[in-house]
Coordinates of C-alpha atoms and ligand atoms in Angstrom, one line a residue:
X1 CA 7.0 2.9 13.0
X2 CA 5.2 4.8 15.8
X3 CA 1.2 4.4 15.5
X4 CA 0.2 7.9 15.3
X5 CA -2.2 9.4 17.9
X6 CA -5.6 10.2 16.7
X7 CA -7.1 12.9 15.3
X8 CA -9.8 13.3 17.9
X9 CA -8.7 11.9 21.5
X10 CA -11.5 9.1 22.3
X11 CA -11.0 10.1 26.2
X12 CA -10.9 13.9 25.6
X13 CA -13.4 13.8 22.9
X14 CA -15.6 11.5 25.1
X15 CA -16.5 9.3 22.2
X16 CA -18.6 6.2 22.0
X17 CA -16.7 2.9 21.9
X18 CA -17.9 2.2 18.4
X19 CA -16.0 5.5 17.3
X20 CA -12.9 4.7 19.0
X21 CA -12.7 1.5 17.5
X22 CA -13.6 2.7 13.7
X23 CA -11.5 5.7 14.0
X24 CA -8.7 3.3 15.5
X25 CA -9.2 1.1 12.2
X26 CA -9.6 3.4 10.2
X27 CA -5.9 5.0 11.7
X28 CA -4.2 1.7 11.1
X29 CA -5.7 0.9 8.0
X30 CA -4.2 4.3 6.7
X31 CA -1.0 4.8 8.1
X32 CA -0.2 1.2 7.6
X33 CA -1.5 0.8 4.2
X34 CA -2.9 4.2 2.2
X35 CA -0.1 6.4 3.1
X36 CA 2.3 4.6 1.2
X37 CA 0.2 3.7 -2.1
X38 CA -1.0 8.0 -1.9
X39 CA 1.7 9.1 -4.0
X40 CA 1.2 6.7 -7.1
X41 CA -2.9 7.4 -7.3
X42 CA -1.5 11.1 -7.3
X43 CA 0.9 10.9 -9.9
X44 CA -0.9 8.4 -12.4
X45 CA -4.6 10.1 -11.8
X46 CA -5.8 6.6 -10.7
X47 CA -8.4 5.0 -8.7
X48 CA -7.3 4.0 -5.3
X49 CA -8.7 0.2 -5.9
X50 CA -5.6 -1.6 -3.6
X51 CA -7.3 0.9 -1.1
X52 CA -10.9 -0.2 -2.1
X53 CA -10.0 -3.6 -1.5
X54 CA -8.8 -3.2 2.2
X55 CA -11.8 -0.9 3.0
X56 CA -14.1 -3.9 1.8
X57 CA -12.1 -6.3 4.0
X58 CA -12.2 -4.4 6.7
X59 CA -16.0 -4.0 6.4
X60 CA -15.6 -0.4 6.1
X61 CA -17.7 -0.3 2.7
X62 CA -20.6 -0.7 4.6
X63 CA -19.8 1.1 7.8
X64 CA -23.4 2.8 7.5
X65 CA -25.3 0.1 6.4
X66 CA -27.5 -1.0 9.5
X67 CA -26.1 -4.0 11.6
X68 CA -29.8 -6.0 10.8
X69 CA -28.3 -5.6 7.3
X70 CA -24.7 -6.7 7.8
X71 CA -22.9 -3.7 7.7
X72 CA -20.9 -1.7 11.1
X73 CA -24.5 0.4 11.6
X74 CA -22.1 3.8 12.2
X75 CA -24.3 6.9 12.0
X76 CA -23.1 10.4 10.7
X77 CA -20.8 11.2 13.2
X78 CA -19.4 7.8 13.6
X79 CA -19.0 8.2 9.7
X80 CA -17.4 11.5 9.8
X81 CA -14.8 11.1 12.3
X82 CA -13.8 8.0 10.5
X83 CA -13.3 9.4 7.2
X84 CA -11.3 12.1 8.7
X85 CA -8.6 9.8 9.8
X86 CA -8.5 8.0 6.2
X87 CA -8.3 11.8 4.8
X88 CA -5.5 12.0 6.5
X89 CA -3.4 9.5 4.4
X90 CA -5.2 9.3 1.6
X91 CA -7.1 12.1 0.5
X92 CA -8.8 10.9 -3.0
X93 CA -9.5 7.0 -0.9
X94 CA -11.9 9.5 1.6
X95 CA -13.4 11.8 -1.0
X96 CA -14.5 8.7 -2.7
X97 CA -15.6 6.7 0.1
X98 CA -17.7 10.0 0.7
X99 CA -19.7 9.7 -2.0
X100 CA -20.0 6.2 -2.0
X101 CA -21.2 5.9 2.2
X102 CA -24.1 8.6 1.1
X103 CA -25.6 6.3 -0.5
X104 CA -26.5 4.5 2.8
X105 CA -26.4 7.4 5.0
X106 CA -28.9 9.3 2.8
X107 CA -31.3 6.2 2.1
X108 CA -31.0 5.0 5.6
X109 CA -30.8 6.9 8.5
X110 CA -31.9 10.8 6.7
X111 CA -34.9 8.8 5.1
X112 CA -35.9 7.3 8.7
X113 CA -36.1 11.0 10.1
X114 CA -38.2 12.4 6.9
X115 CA -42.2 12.1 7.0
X116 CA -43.3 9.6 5.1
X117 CA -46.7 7.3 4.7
X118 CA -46.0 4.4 6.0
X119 CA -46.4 2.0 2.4
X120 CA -43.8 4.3 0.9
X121 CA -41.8 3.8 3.9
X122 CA -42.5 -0.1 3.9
X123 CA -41.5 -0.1 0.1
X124 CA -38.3 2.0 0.7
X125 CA -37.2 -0.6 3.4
X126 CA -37.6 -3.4 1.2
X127 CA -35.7 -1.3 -1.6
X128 CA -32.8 -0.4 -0.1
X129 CA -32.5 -3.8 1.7
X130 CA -30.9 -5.4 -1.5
X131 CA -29.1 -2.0 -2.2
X132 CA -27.5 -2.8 1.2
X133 CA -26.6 -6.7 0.3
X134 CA -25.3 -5.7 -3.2
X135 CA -22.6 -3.7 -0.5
X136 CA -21.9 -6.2 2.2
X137 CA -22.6 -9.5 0.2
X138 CA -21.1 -7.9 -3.3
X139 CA -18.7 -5.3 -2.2
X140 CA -20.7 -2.7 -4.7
X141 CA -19.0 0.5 -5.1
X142 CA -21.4 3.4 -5.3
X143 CA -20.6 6.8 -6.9
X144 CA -22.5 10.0 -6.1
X145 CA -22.9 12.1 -9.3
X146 CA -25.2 15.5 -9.1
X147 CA -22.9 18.1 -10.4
X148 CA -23.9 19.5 -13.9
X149 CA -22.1 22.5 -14.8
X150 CA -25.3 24.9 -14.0
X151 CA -26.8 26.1 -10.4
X152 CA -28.3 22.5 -10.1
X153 CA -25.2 21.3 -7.8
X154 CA -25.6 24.8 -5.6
X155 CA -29.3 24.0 -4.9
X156 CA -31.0 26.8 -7.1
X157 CA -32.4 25.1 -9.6
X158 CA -33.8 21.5 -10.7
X159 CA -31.2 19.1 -11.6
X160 CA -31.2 19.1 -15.9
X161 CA -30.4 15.3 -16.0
X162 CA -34.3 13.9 -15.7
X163 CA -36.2 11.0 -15.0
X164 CA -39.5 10.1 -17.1
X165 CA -41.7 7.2 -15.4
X166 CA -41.6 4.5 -18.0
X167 CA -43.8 1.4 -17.8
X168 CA -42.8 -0.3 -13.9
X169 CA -39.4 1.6 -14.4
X170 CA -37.6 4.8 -14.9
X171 CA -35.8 6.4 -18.2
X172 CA -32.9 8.6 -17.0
X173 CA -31.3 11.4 -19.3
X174 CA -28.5 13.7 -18.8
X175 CA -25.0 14.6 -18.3
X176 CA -22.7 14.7 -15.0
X177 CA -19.7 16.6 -14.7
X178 CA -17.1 15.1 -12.0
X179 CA -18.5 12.0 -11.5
X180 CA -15.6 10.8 -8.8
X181 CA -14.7 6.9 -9.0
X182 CA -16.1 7.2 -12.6
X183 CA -15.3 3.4 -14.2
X184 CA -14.9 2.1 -11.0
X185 CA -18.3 2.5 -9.3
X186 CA -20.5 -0.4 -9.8
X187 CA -23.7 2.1 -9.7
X188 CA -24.0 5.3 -9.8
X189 CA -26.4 7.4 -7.5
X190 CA -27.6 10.1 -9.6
X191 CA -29.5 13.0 -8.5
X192 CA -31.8 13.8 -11.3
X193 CA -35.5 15.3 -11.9
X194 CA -39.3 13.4 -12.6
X195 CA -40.1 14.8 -15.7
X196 CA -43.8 14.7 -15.4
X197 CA -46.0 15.7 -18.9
X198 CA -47.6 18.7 -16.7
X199 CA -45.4 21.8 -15.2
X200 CA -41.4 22.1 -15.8
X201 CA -38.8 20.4 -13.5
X202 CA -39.3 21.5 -9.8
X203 CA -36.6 20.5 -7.1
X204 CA -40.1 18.7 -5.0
X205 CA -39.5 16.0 -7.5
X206 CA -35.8 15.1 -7.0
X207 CA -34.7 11.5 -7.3
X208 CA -31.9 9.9 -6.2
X209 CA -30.9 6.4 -8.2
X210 CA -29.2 3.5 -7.8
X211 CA -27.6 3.5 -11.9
X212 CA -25.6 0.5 -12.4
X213 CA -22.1 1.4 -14.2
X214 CA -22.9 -1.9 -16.8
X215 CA -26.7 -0.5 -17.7
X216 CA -27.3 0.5 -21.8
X217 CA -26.7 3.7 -22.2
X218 CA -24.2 4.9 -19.4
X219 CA -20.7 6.0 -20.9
X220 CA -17.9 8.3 -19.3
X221 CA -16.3 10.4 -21.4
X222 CA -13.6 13.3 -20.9
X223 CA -9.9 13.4 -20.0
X224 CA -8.8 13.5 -16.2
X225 CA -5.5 15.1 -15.5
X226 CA -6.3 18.1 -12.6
X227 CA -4.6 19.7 -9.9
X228 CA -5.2 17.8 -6.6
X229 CA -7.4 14.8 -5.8
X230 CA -6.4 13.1 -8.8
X231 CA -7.3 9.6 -7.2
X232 CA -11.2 10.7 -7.7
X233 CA -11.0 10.0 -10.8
X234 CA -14.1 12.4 -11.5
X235 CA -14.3 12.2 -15.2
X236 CA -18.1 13.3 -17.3
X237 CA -20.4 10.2 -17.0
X238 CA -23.3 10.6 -19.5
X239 CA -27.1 8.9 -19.4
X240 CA -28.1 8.3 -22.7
X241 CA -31.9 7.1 -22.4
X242 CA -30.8 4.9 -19.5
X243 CA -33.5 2.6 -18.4
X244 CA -33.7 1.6 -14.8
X245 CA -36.2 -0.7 -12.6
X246 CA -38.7 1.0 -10.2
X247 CA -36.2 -0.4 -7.5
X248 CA -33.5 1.9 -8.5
X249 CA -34.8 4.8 -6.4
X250 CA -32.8 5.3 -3.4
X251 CA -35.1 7.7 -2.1
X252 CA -38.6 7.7 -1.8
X253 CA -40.0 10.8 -4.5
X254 CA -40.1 13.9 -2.5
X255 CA -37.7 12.6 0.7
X256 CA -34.6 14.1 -1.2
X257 CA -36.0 17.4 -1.0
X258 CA -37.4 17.3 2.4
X259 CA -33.9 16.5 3.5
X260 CA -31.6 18.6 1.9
X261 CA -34.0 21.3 4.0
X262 CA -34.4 19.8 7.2
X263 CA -31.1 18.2 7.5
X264 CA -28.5 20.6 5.8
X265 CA -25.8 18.9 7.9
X266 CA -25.8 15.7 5.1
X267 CA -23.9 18.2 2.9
X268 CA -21.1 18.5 5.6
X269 CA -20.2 15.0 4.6
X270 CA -17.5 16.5 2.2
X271 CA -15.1 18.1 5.1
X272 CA -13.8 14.7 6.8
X273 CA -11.8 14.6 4.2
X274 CA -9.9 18.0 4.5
X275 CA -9.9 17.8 8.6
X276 CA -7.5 14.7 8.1
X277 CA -5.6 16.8 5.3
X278 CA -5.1 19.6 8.0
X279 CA -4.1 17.1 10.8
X280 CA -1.4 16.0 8.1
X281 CA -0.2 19.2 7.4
X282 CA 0.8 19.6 11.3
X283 CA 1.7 16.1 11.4
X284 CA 4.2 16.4 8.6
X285 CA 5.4 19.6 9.6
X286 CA 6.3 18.3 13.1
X287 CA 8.3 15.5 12.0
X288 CA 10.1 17.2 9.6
X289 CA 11.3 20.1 11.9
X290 CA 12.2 16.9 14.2
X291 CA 13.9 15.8 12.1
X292 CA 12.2 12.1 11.7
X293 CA 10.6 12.6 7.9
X294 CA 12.8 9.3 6.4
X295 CA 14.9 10.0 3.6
X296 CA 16.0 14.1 4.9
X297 CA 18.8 13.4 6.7
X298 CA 19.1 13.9 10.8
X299 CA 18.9 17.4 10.6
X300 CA 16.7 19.1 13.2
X301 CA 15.8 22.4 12.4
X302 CA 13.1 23.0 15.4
X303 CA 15.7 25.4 16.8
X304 CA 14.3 28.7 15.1
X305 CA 12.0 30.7 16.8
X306 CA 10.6 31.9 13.6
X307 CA 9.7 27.8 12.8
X308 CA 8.6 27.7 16.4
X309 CA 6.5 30.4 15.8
X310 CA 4.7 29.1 12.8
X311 CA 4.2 25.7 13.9
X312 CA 2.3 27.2 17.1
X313 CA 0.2 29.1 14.5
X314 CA -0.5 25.7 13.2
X315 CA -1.7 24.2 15.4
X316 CA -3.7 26.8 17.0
X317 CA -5.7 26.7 13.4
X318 CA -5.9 23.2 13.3
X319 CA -7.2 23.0 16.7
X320 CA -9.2 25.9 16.5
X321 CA -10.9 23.8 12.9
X322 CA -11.2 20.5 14.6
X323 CA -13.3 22.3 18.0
X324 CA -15.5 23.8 15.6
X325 CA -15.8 21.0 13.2
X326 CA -16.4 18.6 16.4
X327 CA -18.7 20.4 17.3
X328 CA -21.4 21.1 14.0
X329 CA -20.9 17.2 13.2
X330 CA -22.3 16.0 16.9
X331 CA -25.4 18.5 16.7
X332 CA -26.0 17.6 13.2
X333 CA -30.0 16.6 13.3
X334 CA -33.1 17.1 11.4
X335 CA -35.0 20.7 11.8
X336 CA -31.1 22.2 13.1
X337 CA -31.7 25.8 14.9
X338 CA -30.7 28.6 12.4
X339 CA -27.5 28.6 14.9
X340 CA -26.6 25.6 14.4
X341 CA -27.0 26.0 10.3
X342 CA -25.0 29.2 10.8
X343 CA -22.5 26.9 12.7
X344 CA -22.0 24.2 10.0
X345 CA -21.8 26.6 7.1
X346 CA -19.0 28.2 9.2
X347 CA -17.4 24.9 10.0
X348 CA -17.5 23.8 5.9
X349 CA -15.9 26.9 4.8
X350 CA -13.0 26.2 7.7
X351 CA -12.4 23.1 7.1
X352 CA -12.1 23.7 3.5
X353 CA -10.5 26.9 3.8
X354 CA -8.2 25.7 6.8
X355 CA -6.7 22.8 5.1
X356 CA -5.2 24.7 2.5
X357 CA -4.1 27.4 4.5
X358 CA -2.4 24.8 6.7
X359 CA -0.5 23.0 3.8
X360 CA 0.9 26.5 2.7
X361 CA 2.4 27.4 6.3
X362 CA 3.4 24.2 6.3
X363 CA 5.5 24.2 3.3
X364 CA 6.3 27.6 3.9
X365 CA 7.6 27.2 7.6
X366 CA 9.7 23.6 6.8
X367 CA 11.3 24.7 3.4
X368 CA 12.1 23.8 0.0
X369 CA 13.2 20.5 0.2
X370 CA 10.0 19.7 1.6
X371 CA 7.9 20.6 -1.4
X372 CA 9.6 18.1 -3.2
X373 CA 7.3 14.9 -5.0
X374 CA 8.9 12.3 -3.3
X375 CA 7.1 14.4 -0.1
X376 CA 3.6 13.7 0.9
X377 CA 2.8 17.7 1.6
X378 CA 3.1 19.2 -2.4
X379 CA 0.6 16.4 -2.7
X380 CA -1.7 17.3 0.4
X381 CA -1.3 21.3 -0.9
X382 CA -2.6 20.3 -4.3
X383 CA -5.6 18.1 -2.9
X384 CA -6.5 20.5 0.0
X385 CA -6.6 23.4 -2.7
X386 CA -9.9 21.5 -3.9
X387 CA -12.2 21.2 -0.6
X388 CA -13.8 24.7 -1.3
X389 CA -14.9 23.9 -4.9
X390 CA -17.0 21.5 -3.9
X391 CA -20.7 22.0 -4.3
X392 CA -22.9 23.0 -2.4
X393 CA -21.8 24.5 0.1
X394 CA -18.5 26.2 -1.4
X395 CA -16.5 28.3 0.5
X396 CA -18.4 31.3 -1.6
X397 CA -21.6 29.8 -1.0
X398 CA -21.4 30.0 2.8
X399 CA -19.8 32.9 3.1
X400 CA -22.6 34.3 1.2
X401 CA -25.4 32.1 3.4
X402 CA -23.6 33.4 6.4
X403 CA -23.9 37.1 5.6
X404 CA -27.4 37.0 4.4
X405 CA -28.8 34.4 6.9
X406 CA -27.2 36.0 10.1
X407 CA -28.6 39.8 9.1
X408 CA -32.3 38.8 7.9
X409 CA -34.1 36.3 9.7
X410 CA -36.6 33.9 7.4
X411 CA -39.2 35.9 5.5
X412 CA -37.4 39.1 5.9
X413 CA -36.6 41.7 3.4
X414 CA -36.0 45.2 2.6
Ligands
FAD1 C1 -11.8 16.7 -7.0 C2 -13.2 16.9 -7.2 C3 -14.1 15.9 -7.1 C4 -15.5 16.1 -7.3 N1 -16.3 15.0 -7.2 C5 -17.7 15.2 -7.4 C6 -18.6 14.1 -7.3 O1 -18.2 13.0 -7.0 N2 -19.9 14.4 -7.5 C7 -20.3 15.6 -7.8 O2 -21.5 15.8 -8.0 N3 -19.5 16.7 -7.9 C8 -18.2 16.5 -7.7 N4 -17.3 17.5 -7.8 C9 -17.8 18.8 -8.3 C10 -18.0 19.9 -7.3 O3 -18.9 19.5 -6.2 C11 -18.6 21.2 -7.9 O4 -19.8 20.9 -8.6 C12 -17.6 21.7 -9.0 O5 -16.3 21.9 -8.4 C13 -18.2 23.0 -9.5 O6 -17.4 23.4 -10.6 P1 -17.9 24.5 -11.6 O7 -16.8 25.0 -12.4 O8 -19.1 24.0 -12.3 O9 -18.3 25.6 -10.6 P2 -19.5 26.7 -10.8 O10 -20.8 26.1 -10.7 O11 -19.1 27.6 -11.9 O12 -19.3 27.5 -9.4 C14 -18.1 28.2 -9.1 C15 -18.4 28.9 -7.8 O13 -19.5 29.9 -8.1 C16 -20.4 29.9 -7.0 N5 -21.8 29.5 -7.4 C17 -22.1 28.4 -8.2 N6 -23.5 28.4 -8.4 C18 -23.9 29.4 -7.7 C19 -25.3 30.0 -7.6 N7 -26.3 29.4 -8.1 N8 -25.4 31.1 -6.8 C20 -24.3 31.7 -6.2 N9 -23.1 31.2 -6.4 C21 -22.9 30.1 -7.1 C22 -19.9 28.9 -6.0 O14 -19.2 29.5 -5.0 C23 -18.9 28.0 -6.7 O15 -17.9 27.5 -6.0 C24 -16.0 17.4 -7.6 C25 -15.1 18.4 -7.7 C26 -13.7 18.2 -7.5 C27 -12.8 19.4 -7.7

C-alpha cells in the first residue's frame, strides 16, 4: 500500500520538525491501523479502544502534556494539525481524542497565558502535575462533558450542573448531554458552576473538573444509536451529589472564563477532525475514479469531463478550507484582533460546513456503488454531517457572530 501524502506539506507548509514528525505518526498510525477498524466502531456504535490503545503506545495521549511532565510538549497547532490527519481515518478516534487533549491544552498552556497570582498559579502547577502522570504513567482517558441541553454549551448562560465548596473538596450536581467516550473515560472534565450561598450562578465562576468515571454518584444513562460519529459514544452522564477533592479543579476559579474570552481560538479545537474528513472525501474520490478503491473492479471512470469537472471543484474547496483553516490555527493567541476572531469563526463554520459538502460531491460525482457500507465515504457523509452541531461555535452561531461582529464594532448599538 502507498503511504499517503500528508494533509499539510511539511516543506510547503514550512512546519516545525516536531509537526512533521507527529503529523507523520499520526499518518501511519491511521492509515495503517484506524482506517481499517473505522467501519466496525461505525456500525456497532462503539468506542474506538483498539485505537485508544495504539494512541497510548505511541505516546500520543499525552501529546500536550509538557515534556518536564513526560508527555510530546505539542502546543495547539502542533495538536491540531495532528488530529487532522487521525480525522482523516477515523473520525470518532479524533473527536474523542479532542476532548480528551483539552484537558491538557486548557490546564496547561491557556492557563499559562491567563493572569493569575502567583500562589494560585503555584497551586495549579502542582495540581495538574499529577493530572498529567495519571496520562503518561496511567494512560487516563479524559472526557470533556459541558453540553446541557440549554444555552450553557453556546456561552449565554451559566452552566446548570454546579459546584458547592464542601469541606477541603467540591460537591458536583447535574446532568450532561453527549458526554463523548462516556464509559470509557477514566475522568471526566466537567464544566460546571460554584454555587456560592450569595447571588445566582454567574459564568466568572466556571469550573472545569477532573471527575473520575469510578466516583459515587456518576452514572451514564441513555441509549446511543445516531447518525454519524457513532464511535463517540456520547451517551447522558449524570452527577448525583458527586463529591470530589479540592485537586479536581483543572482550572484555577475564574481562569476558564478569562479564557474562553481572551483565547476564543481553544474552541476551534473541534475542526481537526472534519479537515481530515474533507481530505478523505478527495482522497477517496480520487482513487475511486482511478480506479484503485480495492474490491470495485479495474474500472477507471476518470474519463468524463463532467467527473473531471467535479473533482476540480473538490479540490478547489478543500484547498480553499485547508488555507483558511491553516491559517486561523497558526495565529491562534491570547487577546486575537477582532480580525483574527472574525477569521476563526469563518474557518469553524468551513471546516464544518466544507466537510459535508465535500462527502456529498463526492458521493455524487463517483456513483452509486460508492455509497455502499462496505465503502468508507457513506460513513465519512454521516460523520461529517455532525461537525456543525457542535457547540459553541455551530455553524449558526458563527454565521450569526460574523454578521453582527463585522457590522457593530464593541459597545455599539443602534
Ligand atoms: C457526535 C457528537 C458528539 C458530541 N460530543 C460532545 C462532547 O463530548 N461534549 C460536549 O459537551 N458536547 C458534545 N456534543 C454536543 C454538541 O457540542 C452540542 O451541544 C449539541 O449538538 C447541541 O445539541 P442541541 O440539540 O442541544 O442543540 P441546541 O442547543 O438546541 O442548539 C441548536 C442550534 O441552535 C443554535 N443555538 C443554541 N443555543 C443558542 C443560543 N443561546 N443563541 C443562539 N443560537 C443558539 C445553535 O446554532 C445550535 O447549533 C456532541 C455532539 C455530537 C453530535
Amino acid at each position: 500500500m502507498l503511504e499517503d501524502a500528508p494533509i499539510f506539506d511539511p516543506e510547503a507548509f514550512r512546519l516545525s520538525v516536531q509537526e512533521a514528525e507527529l503529523t507523520t505518526l499520526a499518518r501511519r498510525l491511521g492509515q495503517n491501523r484506524f482506517a481499517a477498524r473505522a467501519a466496525t466502531f461505525d456500525r456497532e456504535a462503539r468506542f474506538p479502544t483498539e485505537n485508544y490503545v495504539d494512541l497510548r503506545e505511541a505516546g500520543l495521549l499525552g501529546i500536550c502534556v509538557p515534556r518536564e511532565h513526560g508527555g510530546l510538549g505539542a502546543d495547539y497547532r502542533a495538536y491540531c494539525l495532528t488530529a487532522a490527519e487521525i480525522g482523516r481515518y477515523c473520525g470518532a478516534t479524533a473527536l474523542t481524542w479532542n476532548m480528551h487533549v483539552c484537558s491538557c491544552l486548557w490546564s496547561g498552556p491557556l492557563s499559562d497565558a491567563m493572569d493569575m497570582e502567583a500562589d494560585t498559579r503555584r497551586e495549579h502547577e502542582r495540581r495538574r502535575a499529577s493530572h498529567y502522570a495519571r496520562i503518561v504513567r496511567d494512560g487516563a482517558i479524559y472526557a470533556q462533558p459541558f453540553s446541557e441541553g440549554g444555552s450553557a454549551a453556546a456561552g449565554a448562560v451559566p452552566f446548570a450542573t454546579t459546584a458547592r465548596r464542601e469541606g477541603e473538596g467540591w460537591r458536583l450536581k447535574g446532568k450532561k448531554i453527549f458526554a463523548s467516550l462516556s464509559g470509557a473515560a477514566n475522568y471526566y472534565g466537567i464544566l460546571c458552576t460554584e454555587a456560592r450561598d450569595e447571588g445566582g450562578l454567574s459564568r466568572r465562576h466556571t469550573m472545569y473538573m477532573a471527575v473520575p468515571a469510578d466516583a459515587q454518584g456518576v452514572s451514564v444513562t441513555g441509549e446511543w444509536d445516531p447518525l454519524g460519529m457513532r464511535g463517540t459514544v456520547s451517551r447522558t452522564l449524570l452527577l448525583d451529589d458527586v463529591y470530589v477533592d479540592a485537586d479536581a479543579a483543572l482550572m484555577p476559579p475564574g481562569v476558564y472564563y478569562q479564557a474562553a474570552i481572551r483565547n476564543p481560538h481553544m474552541f476551534m479545537t473541534l475542526t481537526p477532525t472534519y479537515i481530515g474528513i474533507a481530505q478523505a472525501a478527495v482522497d477517496f474520490t480520487v482513487r475511486y475514479l482511478r480506479g484503485e478503491v480495492p474490491g470495485m473492479g479495474p474500472e477507471k471512470r476518470r474519463g468524463a469531463p463532467s467527473k473531471q469537472h467535479n473533482v476540480a471543484e473538490m479540490q478547489i474547496r478543500l484547498e480553499q478550507t485547508k488555507a483558511l483553516w491553516f491559517q486561523a490555527i497558526s495565529e491562534a493567541r491570547v487577546d486575537p484582533t477582532r480580525e483574527q476572531v472574525l477569521r476563526a469563526y469563518a474557518a469553524q463554520f468551513s471546516a464544518m460546513e466544507n466537510a459535508n459538502e465535500l462527502c456529498q460531491l463526492a458521493i455524487r460525482t463517483c456513483g452509486g456503488q460508492s455509497m455502499l457500507k462496505s465503502l468508507p465515504l457513506e460513513r465519512l457523509y454521516r460523520d461529517s454531517r455532525c461537525g456543525s452541531l457542535m457547540l459553541p461555535w455551530s455553524a449558526d452561531l458563527c454565521m450569526e457572530r460574523i454578521g453582527r461582529e463585522a457590522l457593530y464594532l464593541p459597545g455599539e448599538s443602534d
